[in-house]
PDB file of C-alpha atoms in Angstrom:
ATOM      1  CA  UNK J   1       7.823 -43.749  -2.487  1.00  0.00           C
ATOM      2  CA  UNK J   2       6.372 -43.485   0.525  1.00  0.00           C
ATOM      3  CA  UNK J   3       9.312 -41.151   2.428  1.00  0.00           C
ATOM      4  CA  UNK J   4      10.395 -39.498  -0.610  1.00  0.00           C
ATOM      5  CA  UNK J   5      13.489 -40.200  -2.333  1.00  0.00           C
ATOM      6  CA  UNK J   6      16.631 -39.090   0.276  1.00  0.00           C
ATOM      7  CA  UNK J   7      14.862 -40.572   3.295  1.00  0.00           C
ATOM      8  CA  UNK J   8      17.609 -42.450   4.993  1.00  0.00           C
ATOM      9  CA  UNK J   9      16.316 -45.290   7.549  1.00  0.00           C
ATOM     10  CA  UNK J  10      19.635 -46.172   8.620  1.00  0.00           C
ATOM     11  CA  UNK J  11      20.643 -42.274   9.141  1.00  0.00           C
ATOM     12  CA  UNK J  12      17.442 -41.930  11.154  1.00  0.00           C
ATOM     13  CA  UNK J  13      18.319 -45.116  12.989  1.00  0.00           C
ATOM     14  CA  UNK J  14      21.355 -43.986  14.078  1.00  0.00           C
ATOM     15  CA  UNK J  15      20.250 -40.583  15.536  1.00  0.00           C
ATOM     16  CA  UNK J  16      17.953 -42.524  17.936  1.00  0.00           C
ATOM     17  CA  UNK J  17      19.023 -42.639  21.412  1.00  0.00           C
ATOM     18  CA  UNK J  18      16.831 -45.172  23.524  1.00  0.00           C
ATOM     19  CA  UNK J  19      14.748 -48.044  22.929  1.00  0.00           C
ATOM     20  CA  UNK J  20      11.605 -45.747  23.438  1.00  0.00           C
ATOM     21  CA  UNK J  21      12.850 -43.133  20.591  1.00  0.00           C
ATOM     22  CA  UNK J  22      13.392 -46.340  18.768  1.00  0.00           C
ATOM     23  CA  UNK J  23       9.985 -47.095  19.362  1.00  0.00           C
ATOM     24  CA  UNK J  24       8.545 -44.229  18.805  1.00  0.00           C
ATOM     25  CA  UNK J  25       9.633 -43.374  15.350  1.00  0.00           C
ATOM     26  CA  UNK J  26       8.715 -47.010  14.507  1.00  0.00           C
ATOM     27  CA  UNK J  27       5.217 -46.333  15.184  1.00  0.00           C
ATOM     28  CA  UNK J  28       5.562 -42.888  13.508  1.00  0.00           C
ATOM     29  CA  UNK J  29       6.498 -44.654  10.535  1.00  0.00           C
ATOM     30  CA  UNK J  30       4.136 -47.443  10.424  1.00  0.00           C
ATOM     31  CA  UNK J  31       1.522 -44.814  10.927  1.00  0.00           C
ATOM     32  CA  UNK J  32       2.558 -43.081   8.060  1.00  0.00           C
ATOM     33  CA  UNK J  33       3.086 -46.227   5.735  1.00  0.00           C
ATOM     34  CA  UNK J  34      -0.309 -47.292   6.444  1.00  0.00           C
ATOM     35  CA  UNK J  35      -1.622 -44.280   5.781  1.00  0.00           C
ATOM     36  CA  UNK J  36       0.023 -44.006   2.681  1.00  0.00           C
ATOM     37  CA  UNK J  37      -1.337 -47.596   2.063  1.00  0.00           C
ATOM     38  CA  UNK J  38      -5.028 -46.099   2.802  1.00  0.00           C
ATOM     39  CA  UNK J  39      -4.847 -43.473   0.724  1.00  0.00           C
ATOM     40  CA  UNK J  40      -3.778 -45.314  -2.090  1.00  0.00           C
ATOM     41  CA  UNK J  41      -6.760 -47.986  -1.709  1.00  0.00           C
ATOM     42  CA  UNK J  42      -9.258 -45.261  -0.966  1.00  0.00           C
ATOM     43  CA  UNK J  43      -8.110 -43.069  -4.490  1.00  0.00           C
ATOM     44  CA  UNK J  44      -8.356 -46.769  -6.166  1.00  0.00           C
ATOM     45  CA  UNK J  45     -11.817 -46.715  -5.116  1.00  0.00           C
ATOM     46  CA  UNK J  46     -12.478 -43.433  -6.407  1.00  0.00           C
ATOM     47  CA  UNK J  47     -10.860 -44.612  -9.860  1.00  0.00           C
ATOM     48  CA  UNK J  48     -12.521 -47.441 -10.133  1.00  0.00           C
ATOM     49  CA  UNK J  49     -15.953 -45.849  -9.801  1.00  0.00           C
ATOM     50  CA  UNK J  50     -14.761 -43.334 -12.452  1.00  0.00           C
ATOM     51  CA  UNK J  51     -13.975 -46.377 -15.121  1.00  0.00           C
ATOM     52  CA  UNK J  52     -17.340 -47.822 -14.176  1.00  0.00           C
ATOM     53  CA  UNK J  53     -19.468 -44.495 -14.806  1.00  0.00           C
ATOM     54  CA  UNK J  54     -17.347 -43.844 -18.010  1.00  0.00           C
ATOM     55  CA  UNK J  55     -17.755 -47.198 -19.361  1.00  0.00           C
ATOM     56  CA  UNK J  56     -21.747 -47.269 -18.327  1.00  0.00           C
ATOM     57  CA  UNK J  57     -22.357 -43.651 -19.577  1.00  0.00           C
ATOM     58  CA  UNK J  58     -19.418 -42.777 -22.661  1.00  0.00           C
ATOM     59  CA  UNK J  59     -22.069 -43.275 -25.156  1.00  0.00           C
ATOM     60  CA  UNK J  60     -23.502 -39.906 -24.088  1.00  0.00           C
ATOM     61  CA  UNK J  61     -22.636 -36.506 -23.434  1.00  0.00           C
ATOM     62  CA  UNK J  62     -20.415 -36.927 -20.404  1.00  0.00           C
ATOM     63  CA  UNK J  63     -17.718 -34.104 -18.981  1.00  0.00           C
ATOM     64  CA  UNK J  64     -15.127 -34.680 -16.412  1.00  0.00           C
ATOM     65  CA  UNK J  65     -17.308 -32.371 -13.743  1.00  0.00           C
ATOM     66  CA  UNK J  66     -20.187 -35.093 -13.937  1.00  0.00           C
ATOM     67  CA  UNK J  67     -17.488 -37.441 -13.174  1.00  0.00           C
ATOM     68  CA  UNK J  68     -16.362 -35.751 -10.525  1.00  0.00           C
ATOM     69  CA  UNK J  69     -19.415 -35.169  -8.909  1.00  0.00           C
ATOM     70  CA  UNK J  70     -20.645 -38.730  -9.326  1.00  0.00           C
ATOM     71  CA  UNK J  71     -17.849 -40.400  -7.311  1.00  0.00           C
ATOM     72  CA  UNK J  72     -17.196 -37.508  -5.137  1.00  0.00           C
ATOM     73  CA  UNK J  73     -14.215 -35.490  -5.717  1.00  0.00           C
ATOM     74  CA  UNK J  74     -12.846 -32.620  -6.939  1.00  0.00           C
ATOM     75  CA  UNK J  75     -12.257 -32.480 -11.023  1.00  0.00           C
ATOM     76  CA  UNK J  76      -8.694 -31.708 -10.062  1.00  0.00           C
ATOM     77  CA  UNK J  77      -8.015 -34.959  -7.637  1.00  0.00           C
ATOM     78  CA  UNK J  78      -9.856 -36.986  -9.778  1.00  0.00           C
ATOM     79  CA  UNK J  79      -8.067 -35.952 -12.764  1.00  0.00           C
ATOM     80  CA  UNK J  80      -4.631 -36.361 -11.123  1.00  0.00           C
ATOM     81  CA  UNK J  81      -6.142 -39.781 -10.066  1.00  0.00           C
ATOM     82  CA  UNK J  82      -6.929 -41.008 -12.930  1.00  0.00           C
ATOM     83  CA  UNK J  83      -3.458 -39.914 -15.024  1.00  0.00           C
ATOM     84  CA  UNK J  84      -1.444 -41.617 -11.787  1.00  0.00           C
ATOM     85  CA  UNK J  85      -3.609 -45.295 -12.905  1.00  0.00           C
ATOM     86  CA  UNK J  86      -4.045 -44.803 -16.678  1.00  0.00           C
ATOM     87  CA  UNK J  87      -1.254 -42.530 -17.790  1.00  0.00           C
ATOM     88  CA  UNK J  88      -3.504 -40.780 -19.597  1.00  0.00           C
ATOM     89  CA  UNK J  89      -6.362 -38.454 -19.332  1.00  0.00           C
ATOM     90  CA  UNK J  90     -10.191 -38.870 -18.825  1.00  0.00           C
ATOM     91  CA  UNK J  91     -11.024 -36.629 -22.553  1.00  0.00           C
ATOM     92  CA  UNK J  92      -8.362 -39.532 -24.431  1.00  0.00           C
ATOM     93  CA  UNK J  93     -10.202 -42.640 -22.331  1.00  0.00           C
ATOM     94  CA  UNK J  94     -13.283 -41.867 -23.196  1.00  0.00           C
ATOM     95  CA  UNK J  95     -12.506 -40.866 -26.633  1.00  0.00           C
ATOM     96  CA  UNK J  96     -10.950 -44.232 -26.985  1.00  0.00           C
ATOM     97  CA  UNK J  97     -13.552 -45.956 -25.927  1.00  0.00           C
ATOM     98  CA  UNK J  98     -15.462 -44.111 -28.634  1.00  0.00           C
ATOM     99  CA  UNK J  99     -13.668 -44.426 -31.657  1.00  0.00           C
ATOM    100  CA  UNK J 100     -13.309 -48.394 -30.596  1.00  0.00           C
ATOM    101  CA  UNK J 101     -16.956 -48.614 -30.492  1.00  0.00           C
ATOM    102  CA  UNK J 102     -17.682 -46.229 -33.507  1.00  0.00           C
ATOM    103  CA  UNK J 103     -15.070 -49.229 -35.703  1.00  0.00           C
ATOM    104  CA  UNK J 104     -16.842 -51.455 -34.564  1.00  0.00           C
ATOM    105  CA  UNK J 105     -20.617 -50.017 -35.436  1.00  0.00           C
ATOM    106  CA  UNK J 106     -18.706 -48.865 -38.745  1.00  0.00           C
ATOM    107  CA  UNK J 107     -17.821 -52.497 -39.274  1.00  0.00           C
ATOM    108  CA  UNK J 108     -21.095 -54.131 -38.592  1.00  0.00           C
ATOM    109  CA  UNK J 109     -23.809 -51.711 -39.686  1.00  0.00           C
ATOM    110  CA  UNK J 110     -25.288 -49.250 -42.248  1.00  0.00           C
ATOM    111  CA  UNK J 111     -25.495 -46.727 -39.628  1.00  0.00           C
ATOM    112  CA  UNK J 112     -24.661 -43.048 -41.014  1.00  0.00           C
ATOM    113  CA  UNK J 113     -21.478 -41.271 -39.903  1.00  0.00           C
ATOM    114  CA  UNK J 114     -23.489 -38.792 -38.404  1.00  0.00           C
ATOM    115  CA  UNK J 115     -26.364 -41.483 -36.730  1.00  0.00           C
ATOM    116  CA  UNK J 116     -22.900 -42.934 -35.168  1.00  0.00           C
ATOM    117  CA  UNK J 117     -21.356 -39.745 -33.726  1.00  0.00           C
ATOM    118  CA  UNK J 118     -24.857 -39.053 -32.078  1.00  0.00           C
ATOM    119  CA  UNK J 119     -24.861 -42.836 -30.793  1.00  0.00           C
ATOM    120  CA  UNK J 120     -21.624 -42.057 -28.702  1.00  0.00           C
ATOM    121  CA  UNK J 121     -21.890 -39.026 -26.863  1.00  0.00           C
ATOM    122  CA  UNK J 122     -20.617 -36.784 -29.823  1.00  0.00           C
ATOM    123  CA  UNK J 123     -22.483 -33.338 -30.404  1.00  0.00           C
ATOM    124  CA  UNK J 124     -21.893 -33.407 -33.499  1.00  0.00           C
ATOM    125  CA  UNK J 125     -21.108 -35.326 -37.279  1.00  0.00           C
ATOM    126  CA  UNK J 126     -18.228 -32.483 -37.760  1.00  0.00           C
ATOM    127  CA  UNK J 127     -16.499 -33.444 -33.582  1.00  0.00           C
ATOM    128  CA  UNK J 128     -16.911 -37.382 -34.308  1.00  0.00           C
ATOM    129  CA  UNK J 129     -15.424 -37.411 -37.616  1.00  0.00           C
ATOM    130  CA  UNK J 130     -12.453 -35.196 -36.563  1.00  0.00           C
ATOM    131  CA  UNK J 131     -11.481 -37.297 -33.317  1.00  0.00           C
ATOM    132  CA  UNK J 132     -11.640 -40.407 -35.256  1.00  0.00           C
ATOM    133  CA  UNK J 133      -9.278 -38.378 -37.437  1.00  0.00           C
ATOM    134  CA  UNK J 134      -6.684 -37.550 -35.049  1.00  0.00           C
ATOM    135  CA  UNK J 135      -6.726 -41.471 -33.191  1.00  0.00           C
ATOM    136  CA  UNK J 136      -6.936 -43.737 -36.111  1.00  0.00           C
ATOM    137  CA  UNK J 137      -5.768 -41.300 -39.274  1.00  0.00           C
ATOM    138  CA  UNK J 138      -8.407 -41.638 -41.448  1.00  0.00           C
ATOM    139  CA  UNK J 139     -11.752 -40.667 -41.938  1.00  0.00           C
ATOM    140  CA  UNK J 140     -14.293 -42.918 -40.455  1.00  0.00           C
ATOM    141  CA  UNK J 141     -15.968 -43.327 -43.842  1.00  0.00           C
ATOM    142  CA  UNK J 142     -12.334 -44.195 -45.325  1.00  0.00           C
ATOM    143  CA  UNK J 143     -12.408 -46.386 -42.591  1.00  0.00           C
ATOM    144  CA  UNK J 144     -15.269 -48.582 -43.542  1.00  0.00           C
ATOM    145  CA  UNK J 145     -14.211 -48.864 -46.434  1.00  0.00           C
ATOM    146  CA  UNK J 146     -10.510 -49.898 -45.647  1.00  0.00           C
ATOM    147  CA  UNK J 147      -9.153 -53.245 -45.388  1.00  0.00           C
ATOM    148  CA  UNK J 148      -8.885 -52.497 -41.587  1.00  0.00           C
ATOM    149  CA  UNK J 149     -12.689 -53.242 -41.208  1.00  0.00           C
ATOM    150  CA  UNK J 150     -12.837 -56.306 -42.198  1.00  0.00           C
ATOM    151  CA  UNK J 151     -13.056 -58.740 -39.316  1.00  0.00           C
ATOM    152  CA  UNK J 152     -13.500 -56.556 -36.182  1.00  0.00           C
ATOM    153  CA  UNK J 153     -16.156 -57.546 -33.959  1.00  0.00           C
TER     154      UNK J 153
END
């Protein structure tokens, strides 16, 4: 990963003429692994300070540009960041964490659909009710009144 798929050690090996060559692309290429290794910690970092913000601040109106800005980077590396740790992207990690929570306040309250949508970052009744839609199927007044909501803490 760190030389790219048709980098040849051995090849390179054998192209090297003295001890000091030797040496020297050994040091070349420790350089680069550990800087490989230091970018890779440092854009961990920068996730992890992501998750943290999300999960502190989903339950309000938050966009991938205050994301950005709050740890730092541009919304296009921290984008590519986050879909190289999660597999997915910061809009369906956030919504997830929403619709989780929303099952849960569906499951253990008398809250309105629409007093829930504005309880977790949603603009509006008409955006909450069609995400949980398109992640769990049904409507989240179907929902709580489903078999599915029994038992979910």
């Amino acid at each position: 990963m760190v030389f790219g798929n048709y980098y040849s050690i051995y090849h390179i090996l054998s192209t090297k003429e003295t001890l000091d060559d030797i040496k020297d692309w050994l040091i070349e290429m420790y350089t680069t692994i550990m800087d490989y290794l230091y970018d890779a910690n440092h854009n961990k970092s920068y996730f992890e300070r992501a998750i943290n913000y999300i999960h502190e601040n989903y339950k309000r109106d938050i966009d991938i540009n205050s994301i950005a800005e709050h740890v730092g980077l541009s919304y296009s590396h921290l984008r590519k960041i986050f879909k190289d740790e999660t597999g997915d992207n910061m809009v369906n990690y956030i919504n997830n964490l929403r619709i989780e929570e929303s099952k849960r306040i569906l499951c253990q309250t008398d809250l309105t659909i629409r007093e829930i949508a504005l309880n977790l970052g949603y603009n509006n009744e008409q955006s909450f009710v069609r995400f949980f839609k398109k992640y769990e199927g049904i409507s989240p007044g179907k929902f709580r009144m489903s078999p599915y909501a029994v038992g979910i803490d």
